[in-house]
Amino acid sequence: MISSRGFARGFSDRKRILFLFVLCAVLVLASSCIRVRGPGLVPPIEEGVIGEWVVLSKEYSPSRPGNAQGRYQFAVSLLYSTGTEDRSLSKTDLRVLFDDDPVPFSFDEADQILETGVIAFFGPGLRHSLVVRPSASPGISFPTLTLTLE
């Protein structure tokens, strides 16, 4: 059996440095393949969710050319596609937030279409977010939708 001292004596300083460099490179490459879960690093992975949100339309009123600055009404229509399971959402399953504040919305349970609108100041350098997420006690699990508006 070779001791660790005997193993290290068999290498020259140049080989040790090369070995450490290769070992560090392998560790860096391996760590880049690992998904880290935690607040602030990667958004949490929603497990056991089905379906998906599809943006049917989004528009500004009055019409907003380019990234023009001003106060606009933003309206969006979203379709919830149930996926492989035929489990529909109800209005009580949903919560809609604009910049972390709840906003009113309508939800057609038969067609699974959500519509909402907000009035806000839009312009270059301003970022807003519209989030559709499960309510405090949803009947089913579904994915959260986040629209970033600039």
PDB file of N, CA and C in Angstrom, residues 49-54 79-89 112 140-143:
ATOM      1  N   VAL A  49     -46.654  20.200 -11.731  1.00  0.00           N
ATOM      2  CA  VAL A  49     -47.583  21.112 -12.382  1.00  0.00           C
ATOM      3  C   VAL A  49     -47.897  20.602 -13.778  1.00  0.00           C
ATOM      4  N   ILE A  50     -49.084  20.961 -14.234  1.00  0.00           N
ATOM      5  CA  ILE A  50     -49.497  20.559 -15.574  1.00  0.00           C
ATOM      6  C   ILE A  50     -49.957  21.800 -16.311  1.00  0.00           C
ATOM      7  N   GLY A  51     -50.079  21.686 -17.617  1.00  0.00           N
ATOM      8  CA  GLY A  51     -50.590  22.777 -18.418  1.00  0.00           C
ATOM      9  C   GLY A  51     -49.576  23.871 -18.658  1.00  0.00           C
ATOM     10  N   GLU A  52     -50.025  24.890 -19.426  1.00  0.00           N
ATOM     11  CA  GLU A  52     -49.160  26.019 -19.713  1.00  0.00           C
ATOM     12  C   GLU A  52     -50.001  27.240 -20.055  1.00  0.00           C
ATOM     13  N   TRP A  53     -49.408  28.410 -19.896  1.00  0.00           N
ATOM     14  CA  TRP A  53     -50.050  29.661 -20.247  1.00  0.00           C
ATOM     15  C   TRP A  53     -49.616  30.085 -21.640  1.00  0.00           C
ATOM     16  N   VAL A  54     -50.558  30.582 -22.439  1.00  0.00           N
ATOM     17  CA  VAL A  54     -50.275  31.073 -23.779  1.00  0.00           C
ATOM     18  C   VAL A  54     -50.784  32.511 -23.848  1.00  0.00           C
ATOM     19  N   LEU A  79     -54.423  32.403 -22.292  1.00  0.00           N
ATOM     20  CA  LEU A  79     -55.146  31.136 -22.374  1.00  0.00           C
ATOM     21  C   LEU A  79     -54.396  30.118 -21.549  1.00  0.00           C
ATOM     22  N   TYR A  80     -55.118  29.398 -20.693  1.00  0.00           N
ATOM     23  CA  TYR A  80     -54.505  28.301 -19.958  1.00  0.00           C
ATOM     24  C   TYR A  80     -54.820  27.018 -20.699  1.00  0.00           C
ATOM     25  N   SER A  81     -53.776  26.366 -21.192  1.00  0.00           N
ATOM     26  CA  SER A  81     -53.905  25.091 -21.888  1.00  0.00           C
ATOM     27  C   SER A  81     -53.669  23.991 -20.864  1.00  0.00           C
ATOM     28  N   THR A  82     -54.663  23.127 -20.679  1.00  0.00           N
ATOM     29  CA  THR A  82     -54.613  22.143 -19.599  1.00  0.00           C
ATOM     30  C   THR A  82     -53.592  21.033 -19.803  1.00  0.00           C
ATOM     31  N   GLY A  83     -53.081  20.847 -20.986  1.00  0.00           N
ATOM     32  CA  GLY A  83     -52.092  19.804 -21.208  1.00  0.00           C
ATOM     33  C   GLY A  83     -52.744  18.437 -21.328  1.00  0.00           C
ATOM     34  N   THR A  84     -52.046  17.399 -20.876  1.00  0.00           N
ATOM     35  CA  THR A  84     -52.536  16.036 -21.042  1.00  0.00           C
ATOM     36  C   THR A  84     -53.727  15.725 -20.145  1.00  0.00           C
ATOM     37  N   GLU A  85     -53.739  16.285 -18.942  1.00  0.00           N
ATOM     38  CA  GLU A  85     -54.877  16.069 -18.051  1.00  0.00           C
ATOM     39  C   GLU A  85     -55.935  17.118 -18.341  1.00  0.00           C
ATOM     40  N   ASP A  86     -57.169  16.749 -18.195  1.00  0.00           N
ATOM     41  CA  ASP A  86     -58.267  17.671 -18.472  1.00  0.00           C
ATOM     42  C   ASP A  86     -58.778  18.269 -17.167  1.00  0.00           C
ATOM     43  N   ARG A  87     -57.906  18.977 -16.471  1.00  0.00           N
ATOM     44  CA  ARG A  87     -58.289  19.618 -15.209  1.00  0.00           C
ATOM     45  C   ARG A  87     -58.278  21.118 -15.428  1.00  0.00           C
ATOM     46  N   SER A  88     -59.424  21.718 -15.392  1.00  0.00           N
ATOM     47  CA  SER A  88     -59.564  23.144 -15.646  1.00  0.00           C
ATOM     48  C   SER A  88     -59.362  23.954 -14.371  1.00  0.00           C
ATOM     49  N   LEU A  89     -58.941  25.198 -14.563  1.00  0.00           N
ATOM     50  CA  LEU A  89     -58.789  26.128 -13.457  1.00  0.00           C
ATOM     51  C   LEU A  89     -60.108  26.834 -13.181  1.00  0.00           C
ATOM     52  N   GLN A 112     -61.118  28.932 -20.379  1.00  0.00           N
ATOM     53  CA  GLN A 112     -59.835  29.048 -19.678  1.00  0.00           C
ATOM     54  C   GLN A 112     -59.041  30.267 -20.164  1.00  0.00           C
ATOM     55  N   ILE A 140     -55.972  23.019  -7.962  1.00  0.00           N
ATOM     56  CA  ILE A 140     -54.999  22.200  -8.687  1.00  0.00           C
ATOM     57  C   ILE A 140     -53.689  22.975  -8.809  1.00  0.00           C
ATOM     58  N   SER A 141     -52.625  22.263  -9.142  1.00  0.00           N
ATOM     59  CA  SER A 141     -51.335  22.900  -9.375  1.00  0.00           C
ATOM     60  C   SER A 141     -51.248  23.331 -10.827  1.00  0.00           C
ATOM     61  N   PHE A 142     -50.673  24.506 -11.040  1.00  0.00           N
ATOM     62  CA  PHE A 142     -50.447  24.991 -12.402  1.00  0.00           C
ATOM     63  C   PHE A 142     -49.225  25.894 -12.384  1.00  0.00           C
ATOM     64  N   PRO A 143     -48.583  26.091 -13.543  1.00  0.00           N
ATOM     65  CA  PRO A 143     -47.372  26.890 -13.577  1.00  0.00           C
ATOM     66  C   PRO A 143     -47.652  28.383 -13.406  1.00  0.00           C
TER      67      PRO A 143
END
